[in-house]
């Protein structure tokens, strides 16, 4: 059991048979009453973000969430297939649960899969991923008065704004947090 006063951003807890990850904690203590702890949470099963209010001193369950390093193998059309490199176990995750993450899943990339028992909760991507470009606009001569950017498409179909010196078939580094260009590979 965890006392809600001790919860911090990034910690996980179980409440009313749901698994949550803490995004933000707001404590409000007045002289006349007990502390109110408002916690902004993300449901680990559905991805819904909401706020839960507790009274100071309330307790919640601490779930046992396992994190396993796995390698992305392929996309079979309906799900993404990952393999544990130690045991060679394969896990399939439906594509609709990995809409944003699928923009960065290139073959053989290592990700961290979060599991609660046998239930897959989601994946954690590395901060930055090296990707090849499949399409890139041509630079316009004289368009360098400011930090000019042009459109490009990665090998997974992600639209990225890149500097003018980047060409088609180049490899770039992309942030998995917001999908922005971070540098040349």
JSON list of C-alpha atoms in Angstrom, two decimals:
[
{"chain": "A", "resi": 1, "resn": "UNK", "atom": "CA", "xyz": [0.00, 0.00, 0.00]},
{"chain": "A", "resi": 2, "resn": "UNK", "atom": "CA", "xyz": [1.13, 3.53, -0.79]},
{"chain": "A", "resi": 3, "resn": "UNK", "atom": "CA", "xyz": [-0.03, 6.67, 1.02]},
{"chain": "A", "resi": 4, "resn": "UNK", "atom": "CA", "xyz": [-1.26, 9.17, -1.60]},
{"chain": "A", "resi": 5, "resn": "UNK", "atom": "CA", "xyz": [0.82, 11.94, 0.04]},
{"chain": "A", "resi": 6, "resn": "UNK", "atom": "CA", "xyz": [3.96, 10.05, -1.14]},
{"chain": "A", "resi": 7, "resn": "UNK", "atom": "CA", "xyz": [2.96, 9.81, -4.83]},
{"chain": "A", "resi": 8, "resn": "UNK", "atom": "CA", "xyz": [5.22, 11.63, -7.30]},
{"chain": "A", "resi": 9, "resn": "UNK", "atom": "CA", "xyz": [5.04, 12.22, -11.07]},
{"chain": "A", "resi": 10, "resn": "UNK", "atom": "CA", "xyz": [6.02, 9.03, -12.87]},
{"chain": "A", "resi": 11, "resn": "UNK", "atom": "CA", "xyz": [4.91, 6.65, -10.11]},
{"chain": "A", "resi": 12, "resn": "UNK", "atom": "CA", "xyz": [2.18, 4.06, -10.72]},
{"chain": "A", "resi": 13, "resn": "UNK", "atom": "CA", "xyz": [-0.71, 2.94, -8.53]},
{"chain": "A", "resi": 14, "resn": "UNK", "atom": "CA", "xyz": [-3.87, 0.83, -8.64]},
{"chain": "A", "resi": 15, "resn": "UNK", "atom": "CA", "xyz": [-7.21, 2.34, -7.59]},
{"chain": "A", "resi": 16, "resn": "UNK", "atom": "CA", "xyz": [-10.69, 0.84, -8.08]},
{"chain": "A", "resi": 17, "resn": "UNK", "atom": "CA", "xyz": [-9.28, -1.98, -10.27]},
{"chain": "A", "resi": 18, "resn": "UNK", "atom": "CA", "xyz": [-7.64, 0.49, -12.69]},
{"chain": "A", "resi": 19, "resn": "UNK", "atom": "CA", "xyz": [-3.93, 1.14, -13.21]},
{"chain": "A", "resi": 20, "resn": "UNK", "atom": "CA", "xyz": [-2.75, 4.75, -13.23]},
{"chain": "A", "resi": 21, "resn": "UNK", "atom": "CA", "xyz": [0.47, 6.65, -13.84]},
{"chain": "A", "resi": 22, "resn": "UNK", "atom": "CA", "xyz": [0.89, 9.96, -11.98]},
{"chain": "A", "resi": 23, "resn": "UNK", "atom": "CA", "xyz": [1.38, 13.05, -14.16]},
{"chain": "A", "resi": 24, "resn": "UNK", "atom": "CA", "xyz": [1.04, 15.80, -11.56]},
{"chain": "A", "resi": 25, "resn": "UNK", "atom": "CA", "xyz": [0.27, 16.06, -7.81]},
{"chain": "A", "resi": 26, "resn": "UNK", "atom": "CA", "xyz": [-1.39, 19.08, -6.18]},
{"chain": "A", "resi": 27, "resn": "UNK", "atom": "CA", "xyz": [-1.66, 19.21, -2.38]},
{"chain": "A", "resi": 28, "resn": "UNK", "atom": "CA", "xyz": [-4.05, 21.67, -0.72]},
{"chain": "A", "resi": 29, "resn": "UNK", "atom": "CA", "xyz": [-3.94, 22.05, 3.06]},
{"chain": "A", "resi": 30, "resn": "UNK", "atom": "CA", "xyz": [-6.00, 24.58, 4.98]},
{"chain": "A", "resi": 31, "resn": "UNK", "atom": "CA", "xyz": [-6.15, 25.10, 8.74]},
{"chain": "A", "resi": 32, "resn": "UNK", "atom": "CA", "xyz": [-9.79, 24.07, 8.99]},
{"chain": "A", "resi": 33, "resn": "UNK", "atom": "CA", "xyz": [-9.73, 20.67, 7.30]},
{"chain": "A", "resi": 34, "resn": "UNK", "atom": "CA", "xyz": [-7.65, 17.73, 6.15]},
{"chain": "A", "resi": 35, "resn": "UNK", "atom": "CA", "xyz": [-5.29, 17.94, 3.21]},
{"chain": "A", "resi": 36, "resn": "UNK", "atom": "CA", "xyz": [-6.82, 17.34, -0.23]},
{"chain": "A", "resi": 37, "resn": "UNK", "atom": "CA", "xyz": [-4.49, 15.62, -2.71]},
{"chain": "A", "resi": 38, "resn": "UNK", "atom": "CA", "xyz": [-5.52, 16.09, -6.34]},
{"chain": "A", "resi": 39, "resn": "UNK", "atom": "CA", "xyz": [-3.65, 13.82, -8.70]},
{"chain": "A", "resi": 40, "resn": "UNK", "atom": "CA", "xyz": [-3.62, 14.20, -12.47]},
{"chain": "A", "resi": 41, "resn": "UNK", "atom": "CA", "xyz": [-3.31, 10.65, -13.81]},
{"chain": "A", "resi": 42, "resn": "UNK", "atom": "CA", "xyz": [-3.13, 8.67, -17.03]},
{"chain": "A", "resi": 43, "resn": "UNK", "atom": "CA", "xyz": [-5.01, 5.38, -17.17]},
{"chain": "A", "resi": 44, "resn": "UNK", "atom": "CA", "xyz": [-2.41, 2.83, -18.30]},
{"chain": "A", "resi": 45, "resn": "UNK", "atom": "CA", "xyz": [-5.01, 0.61, -19.98]},
{"chain": "A", "resi": 46, "resn": "UNK", "atom": "CA", "xyz": [-7.02, 3.21, -21.91]},
{"chain": "A", "resi": 47, "resn": "UNK", "atom": "CA", "xyz": [-4.65, 6.21, -22.08]},
{"chain": "A", "resi": 48, "resn": "UNK", "atom": "CA", "xyz": [-7.36, 8.56, -20.73]},
{"chain": "A", "resi": 49, "resn": "UNK", "atom": "CA", "xyz": [-6.07, 11.46, -18.61]},
{"chain": "A", "resi": 50, "resn": "UNK", "atom": "CA", "xyz": [-8.19, 12.68, -15.71]},
{"chain": "A", "resi": 51, "resn": "UNK", "atom": "CA", "xyz": [-7.94, 13.96, -12.14]},
{"chain": "A", "resi": 52, "resn": "UNK", "atom": "CA", "xyz": [-8.63, 12.04, -8.92]},
{"chain": "A", "resi": 53, "resn": "UNK", "atom": "CA", "xyz": [-9.05, 13.72, -5.52]},
{"chain": "A", "resi": 54, "resn": "UNK", "atom": "CA", "xyz": [-8.01, 11.97, -2.31]},
{"chain": "A", "resi": 55, "resn": "UNK", "atom": "CA", "xyz": [-7.99, 12.95, 1.34]},
{"chain": "A", "resi": 56, "resn": "UNK", "atom": "CA", "xyz": [-4.51, 13.14, 2.84]},
{"chain": "A", "resi": 57, "resn": "UNK", "atom": "CA", "xyz": [-3.54, 9.80, 4.33]},
{"chain": "A", "resi": 58, "resn": "UNK", "atom": "CA", "xyz": [-5.64, 7.65, 1.93]},
{"chain": "A", "resi": 59, "resn": "UNK", "atom": "CA", "xyz": [-3.90, 4.54, 0.66]},
{"chain": "A", "resi": 60, "resn": "UNK", "atom": "CA", "xyz": [-3.76, 2.96, -2.78]},
{"chain": "A", "resi": 61, "resn": "UNK", "atom": "CA", "xyz": [-2.33, -0.32, -4.03]},
{"chain": "A", "resi": 62, "resn": "UNK", "atom": "CA", "xyz": [1.13, -0.49, -5.57]},
{"chain": "A", "resi": 63, "resn": "UNK", "atom": "CA", "xyz": [0.99, -2.61, -8.74]},
{"chain": "A", "resi": 64, "resn": "UNK", "atom": "CA", "xyz": [3.81, -4.86, -9.89]},
{"chain": "A", "resi": 65, "resn": "UNK", "atom": "CA", "xyz": [4.50, -3.51, -13.39]},
{"chain": "A", "resi": 66, "resn": "UNK", "atom": "CA", "xyz": [7.29, -5.31, -15.21]},
{"chain": "A", "resi": 67, "resn": "UNK", "atom": "CA", "xyz": [9.38, -3.58, -17.86]},
{"chain": "A", "resi": 68, "resn": "UNK", "atom": "CA", "xyz": [10.93, -5.86, -20.45]},
{"chain": "A", "resi": 69, "resn": "UNK", "atom": "CA", "xyz": [13.35, -4.86, -23.21]},
{"chain": "A", "resi": 70, "resn": "UNK", "atom": "CA", "xyz": [12.06, -6.15, -26.53]},
{"chain": "A", "resi": 71, "resn": "UNK", "atom": "CA", "xyz": [12.93, -5.78, -30.18]},
{"chain": "A", "resi": 72, "resn": "UNK", "atom": "CA", "xyz": [10.38, -4.69, -32.80]},
{"chain": "A", "resi": 73, "resn": "UNK", "atom": "CA", "xyz": [10.17, -7.34, -35.52]},
{"chain": "A", "resi": 74, "resn": "UNK", "atom": "CA", "xyz": [7.41, -6.44, -37.98]},
{"chain": "A", "resi": 75, "resn": "UNK", "atom": "CA", "xyz": [3.92, -5.08, -38.62]},
{"chain": "A", "resi": 76, "resn": "UNK", "atom": "CA", "xyz": [1.50, -7.85, -39.66]},
{"chain": "A", "resi": 77, "resn": "UNK", "atom": "CA", "xyz": [-1.28, -5.44, -40.70]},
{"chain": "A", "resi": 78, "resn": "UNK", "atom": "CA", "xyz": [-3.41, -5.68, -37.55]},
{"chain": "A", "resi": 79, "resn": "UNK", "atom": "CA", "xyz": [-0.77, -5.75, -34.83]},
{"chain": "A", "resi": 80, "resn": "UNK", "atom": "CA", "xyz": [2.87, -5.01, -34.11]},
{"chain": "A", "resi": 81, "resn": "UNK", "atom": "CA", "xyz": [5.08, -7.98, -33.21]},
{"chain": "A", "resi": 82, "resn": "UNK", "atom": "CA", "xyz": [7.88, -7.69, -30.62]},
{"chain": "A", "resi": 83, "resn": "UNK", "atom": "CA", "xyz": [10.41, -10.29, -29.44]},
{"chain": "A", "resi": 84, "resn": "UNK", "atom": "CA", "xyz": [12.22, -10.69, -26.14]},
{"chain": "A", "resi": 85, "resn": "UNK", "atom": "CA", "xyz": [15.88, -11.03, -27.15]},
{"chain": "A", "resi": 86, "resn": "UNK", "atom": "CA", "xyz": [16.69, -13.26, -24.15]},
{"chain": "A", "resi": 87, "resn": "UNK", "atom": "CA", "xyz": [13.82, -15.77, -24.22]},
{"chain": "A", "resi": 88, "resn": "UNK", "atom": "CA", "xyz": [12.69, -15.31, -27.85]},
{"chain": "A", "resi": 89, "resn": "UNK", "atom": "CA", "xyz": [9.08, -14.95, -26.66]},
{"chain": "A", "resi": 90, "resn": "UNK", "atom": "CA", "xyz": [6.95, -12.91, -29.06]},
{"chain": "A", "resi": 91, "resn": "UNK", "atom": "CA", "xyz": [4.26, -10.40, -28.07]},
{"chain": "A", "resi": 92, "resn": "UNK", "atom": "CA", "xyz": [1.63, -8.93, -30.40]},
{"chain": "A", "resi": 93, "resn": "UNK", "atom": "CA", "xyz": [0.15, -5.51, -29.63]},
{"chain": "A", "resi": 94, "resn": "UNK", "atom": "CA", "xyz": [-2.85, -4.21, -31.65]},
{"chain": "A", "resi": 95, "resn": "UNK", "atom": "CA", "xyz": [-1.94, -1.30, -33.97]},
{"chain": "A", "resi": 96, "resn": "UNK", "atom": "CA", "xyz": [-4.73, 0.93, -32.61]},
{"chain": "A", "resi": 97, "resn": "UNK", "atom": "CA", "xyz": [-3.01, 0.96, -29.19]},
{"chain": "A", "resi": 98, "resn": "UNK", "atom": "CA", "xyz": [0.27, 2.18, -30.73]},
{"chain": "A", "resi": 99, "resn": "UNK", "atom": "CA", "xyz": [-0.88, 4.98, -33.04]},
{"chain": "A", "resi": 100, "resn": "UNK", "atom": "CA", "xyz": [1.84, 7.52, -32.09]},
{"chain": "A", "resi": 101, "resn": "UNK", "atom": "CA", "xyz": [4.52, 4.94, -31.36]},
{"chain": "A", "resi": 102, "resn": "UNK", "atom": "CA", "xyz": [4.12, 3.31, -34.80]},
{"chain": "A", "resi": 103, "resn": "UNK", "atom": "CA", "xyz": [5.66, 6.45, -36.36]},
{"chain": "A", "resi": 104, "resn": "UNK", "atom": "CA", "xyz": [9.01, 5.45, -34.82]},
{"chain": "A", "resi": 105, "resn": "UNK", "atom": "CA", "xyz": [8.94, 1.65, -35.01]},
{"chain": "A", "resi": 106, "resn": "UNK", "atom": "CA", "xyz": [11.60, 0.63, -37.49]},
{"chain": "A", "resi": 107, "resn": "UNK", "atom": "CA", "xyz": [12.77, -3.00, -37.70]},
{"chain": "A", "resi": 108, "resn": "UNK", "atom": "CA", "xyz": [15.12, -4.14, -34.91]},
{"chain": "A", "resi": 109, "resn": "UNK", "atom": "CA", "xyz": [14.58, -1.06, -32.69]},
{"chain": "A", "resi": 110, "resn": "UNK", "atom": "CA", "xyz": [14.76, -1.86, -28.97]},
{"chain": "A", "resi": 111, "resn": "UNK", "atom": "CA", "xyz": [11.80, -0.68, -26.86]},
{"chain": "A", "resi": 112, "resn": "UNK", "atom": "CA", "xyz": [10.66, -1.22, -23.28]},
{"chain": "A", "resi": 113, "resn": "UNK", "atom": "CA", "xyz": [7.31, -3.02, -22.95]},
{"chain": "A", "resi": 114, "resn": "UNK", "atom": "CA", "xyz": [5.31, -2.45, -19.75]},
{"chain": "A", "resi": 115, "resn": "UNK", "atom": "CA", "xyz": [3.42, -5.52, -18.54]},
{"chain": "A", "resi": 116, "resn": "UNK", "atom": "CA", "xyz": [1.03, -6.12, -15.66]},
{"chain": "A", "resi": 117, "resn": "UNK", "atom": "CA", "xyz": [1.00, -9.89, -15.24]},
{"chain": "A", "resi": 118, "resn": "UNK", "atom": "CA", "xyz": [0.34, -11.16, -18.78]},
{"chain": "A", "resi": 119, "resn": "UNK", "atom": "CA", "xyz": [-1.42, -7.92, -19.84]},
{"chain": "A", "resi": 120, "resn": "UNK", "atom": "CA", "xyz": [0.56, -5.56, -22.09]},
{"chain": "A", "resi": 121, "resn": "UNK", "atom": "CA", "xyz": [0.03, -1.93, -21.00]},
{"chain": "A", "resi": 122, "resn": "UNK", "atom": "CA", "xyz": [2.15, -0.14, -23.59]},
{"chain": "A", "resi": 123, "resn": "UNK", "atom": "CA", "xyz": [5.64, 0.59, -24.82]},
{"chain": "A", "resi": 124, "resn": "UNK", "atom": "CA", "xyz": [8.31, 3.14, -24.00]},
{"chain": "A", "resi": 125, "resn": "UNK", "atom": "CA", "xyz": [10.37, 4.39, -26.93]},
{"chain": "A", "resi": 126, "resn": "UNK", "atom": "CA", "xyz": [13.94, 5.69, -26.74]},
{"chain": "A", "resi": 127, "resn": "UNK", "atom": "CA", "xyz": [14.17, 9.51, -26.56]},
{"chain": "A", "resi": 128, "resn": "UNK", "atom": "CA", "xyz": [15.57, 9.79, -30.10]},
{"chain": "A", "resi": 129, "resn": "UNK", "atom": "CA", "xyz": [15.45, 7.48, -33.11]},
{"chain": "A", "resi": 130, "resn": "UNK", "atom": "CA", "xyz": [17.60, 7.40, -36.23]},
{"chain": "A", "resi": 131, "resn": "UNK", "atom": "CA", "xyz": [15.40, 7.16, -39.34]},
{"chain": "A", "resi": 132, "resn": "UNK", "atom": "CA", "xyz": [15.90, 7.26, -43.09]},
{"chain": "A", "resi": 133, "resn": "UNK", "atom": "CA", "xyz": [14.00, 9.69, -45.33]},
{"chain": "A", "resi": 134, "resn": "UNK", "atom": "CA", "xyz": [11.83, 8.34, -48.14]},
{"chain": "A", "resi": 135, "resn": "UNK", "atom": "CA", "xyz": [10.76, 11.75, -49.52]},
{"chain": "A", "resi": 136, "resn": "UNK", "atom": "CA", "xyz": [12.16, 15.27, -49.24]},
{"chain": "A", "resi": 137, "resn": "UNK", "atom": "CA", "xyz": [11.23, 18.57, -50.92]},
{"chain": "A", "resi": 138, "resn": "UNK", "atom": "CA", "xyz": [13.84, 20.40, -52.95]},
{"chain": "A", "resi": 139, "resn": "UNK", "atom": "CA", "xyz": [15.42, 23.48, -51.40]},
{"chain": "A", "resi": 140, "resn": "UNK", "atom": "CA", "xyz": [14.44, 26.82, -52.97]},
{"chain": "A", "resi": 141, "resn": "UNK", "atom": "CA", "xyz": [17.40, 29.00, -53.94]},
{"chain": "A", "resi": 142, "resn": "UNK", "atom": "CA", "xyz": [17.52, 32.23, -51.93]},
{"chain": "A", "resi": 143, "resn": "UNK", "atom": "CA", "xyz": [15.20, 30.92, -49.21]},
{"chain": "A", "resi": 144, "resn": "UNK", "atom": "CA", "xyz": [17.77, 31.33, -46.42]},
{"chain": "A", "resi": 145, "resn": "UNK", "atom": "CA", "xyz": [16.92, 34.66, -44.81]},
{"chain": "A", "resi": 146, "resn": "UNK", "atom": "CA", "xyz": [15.70, 32.85, -41.68]},
{"chain": "A", "resi": 147, "resn": "UNK", "atom": "CA", "xyz": [16.05, 29.35, -40.30]},
{"chain": "A", "resi": 148, "resn": "UNK", "atom": "CA", "xyz": [14.27, 27.85, -43.31]},
{"chain": "A", "resi": 149, "resn": "UNK", "atom": "CA", "xyz": [12.76, 24.38, -43.11]},
{"chain": "A", "resi": 150, "resn": "UNK", "atom": "CA", "xyz": [11.28, 22.06, -45.70]},
{"chain": "A", "resi": 151, "resn": "UNK", "atom": "CA", "xyz": [8.96, 19.06, -45.52]},
{"chain": "A", "resi": 152, "resn": "UNK", "atom": "CA", "xyz": [10.26, 15.50, -45.44]},
{"chain": "A", "resi": 153, "resn": "UNK", "atom": "CA", "xyz": [8.73, 12.05, -44.91]},
{"chain": "A", "resi": 154, "resn": "UNK", "atom": "CA", "xyz": [10.49, 9.32, -42.92]},
{"chain": "A", "resi": 155, "resn": "UNK", "atom": "CA", "xyz": [10.58, 5.62, -43.79]},
{"chain": "A", "resi": 156, "resn": "UNK", "atom": "CA", "xyz": [7.59, 5.05, -41.47]},
{"chain": "A", "resi": 157, "resn": "UNK", "atom": "CA", "xyz": [5.51, 7.85, -43.03]},
{"chain": "A", "resi": 158, "resn": "UNK", "atom": "CA", "xyz": [6.06, 10.49, -40.33]},
{"chain": "A", "resi": 159, "resn": "UNK", "atom": "CA", "xyz": [6.01, 14.10, -41.63]},
{"chain": "A", "resi": 160, "resn": "UNK", "atom": "CA", "xyz": [9.03, 16.07, -40.36]},
{"chain": "A", "resi": 161, "resn": "UNK", "atom": "CA", "xyz": [10.30, 19.62, -40.94]},
{"chain": "A", "resi": 162, "resn": "UNK", "atom": "CA", "xyz": [14.03, 19.49, -41.76]},
{"chain": "A", "resi": 163, "resn": "UNK", "atom": "CA", "xyz": [16.71, 22.10, -42.63]},
{"chain": "A", "resi": 164, "resn": "UNK", "atom": "CA", "xyz": [17.40, 22.87, -46.29]},
{"chain": "A", "resi": 165, "resn": "UNK", "atom": "CA", "xyz": [20.69, 20.93, -46.44]},
{"chain": "A", "resi": 166, "resn": "UNK", "atom": "CA", "xyz": [18.96, 17.57, -45.75]},
{"chain": "A", "resi": 167, "resn": "UNK", "atom": "CA", "xyz": [18.32, 15.47, -48.88]},
{"chain": "A", "resi": 168, "resn": "UNK", "atom": "CA", "xyz": [16.25, 12.43, -49.77]},
{"chain": "A", "resi": 169, "resn": "UNK", "atom": "CA", "xyz": [17.82, 9.12, -48.60]},
{"chain": "A", "resi": 170, "resn": "UNK", "atom": "CA", "xyz": [19.68, 10.91, -45.75]},
{"chain": "A", "resi": 171, "resn": "UNK", "atom": "CA", "xyz": [19.38, 9.58, -42.21]},
{"chain": "A", "resi": 172, "resn": "UNK", "atom": "CA", "xyz": [18.17, 11.95, -39.49]},
{"chain": "A", "resi": 173, "resn": "UNK", "atom": "CA", "xyz": [17.58, 11.82, -35.75]},
{"chain": "A", "resi": 174, "resn": "UNK", "atom": "CA", "xyz": [13.97, 12.40, -34.68]},
{"chain": "A", "resi": 175, "resn": "UNK", "atom": "CA", "xyz": [12.59, 13.07, -31.17]},
{"chain": "A", "resi": 176, "resn": "UNK", "atom": "CA", "xyz": [9.98, 10.47, -30.17]},
{"chain": "A", "resi": 177, "resn": "UNK", "atom": "CA", "xyz": [8.32, 12.95, -27.80]},
{"chain": "A", "resi": 178, "resn": "UNK", "atom": "CA", "xyz": [7.06, 15.39, -30.45]},
{"chain": "A", "resi": 179, "resn": "UNK", "atom": "CA", "xyz": [8.32, 14.02, -33.78]},
{"chain": "A", "resi": 180, "resn": "UNK", "atom": "CA", "xyz": [10.69, 16.92, -34.43]},
{"chain": "A", "resi": 181, "resn": "UNK", "atom": "CA", "xyz": [14.04, 16.92, -36.25]},
{"chain": "A", "resi": 182, "resn": "UNK", "atom": "CA", "xyz": [17.00, 16.78, -33.82]},
{"chain": "A", "resi": 183, "resn": "UNK", "atom": "CA", "xyz": [19.99, 16.36, -36.10]},
{"chain": "A", "resi": 184, "resn": "UNK", "atom": "CA", "xyz": [21.70, 14.53, -38.90]},
{"chain": "A", "resi": 185, "resn": "UNK", "atom": "CA", "xyz": [22.72, 10.94, -38.29]}
]
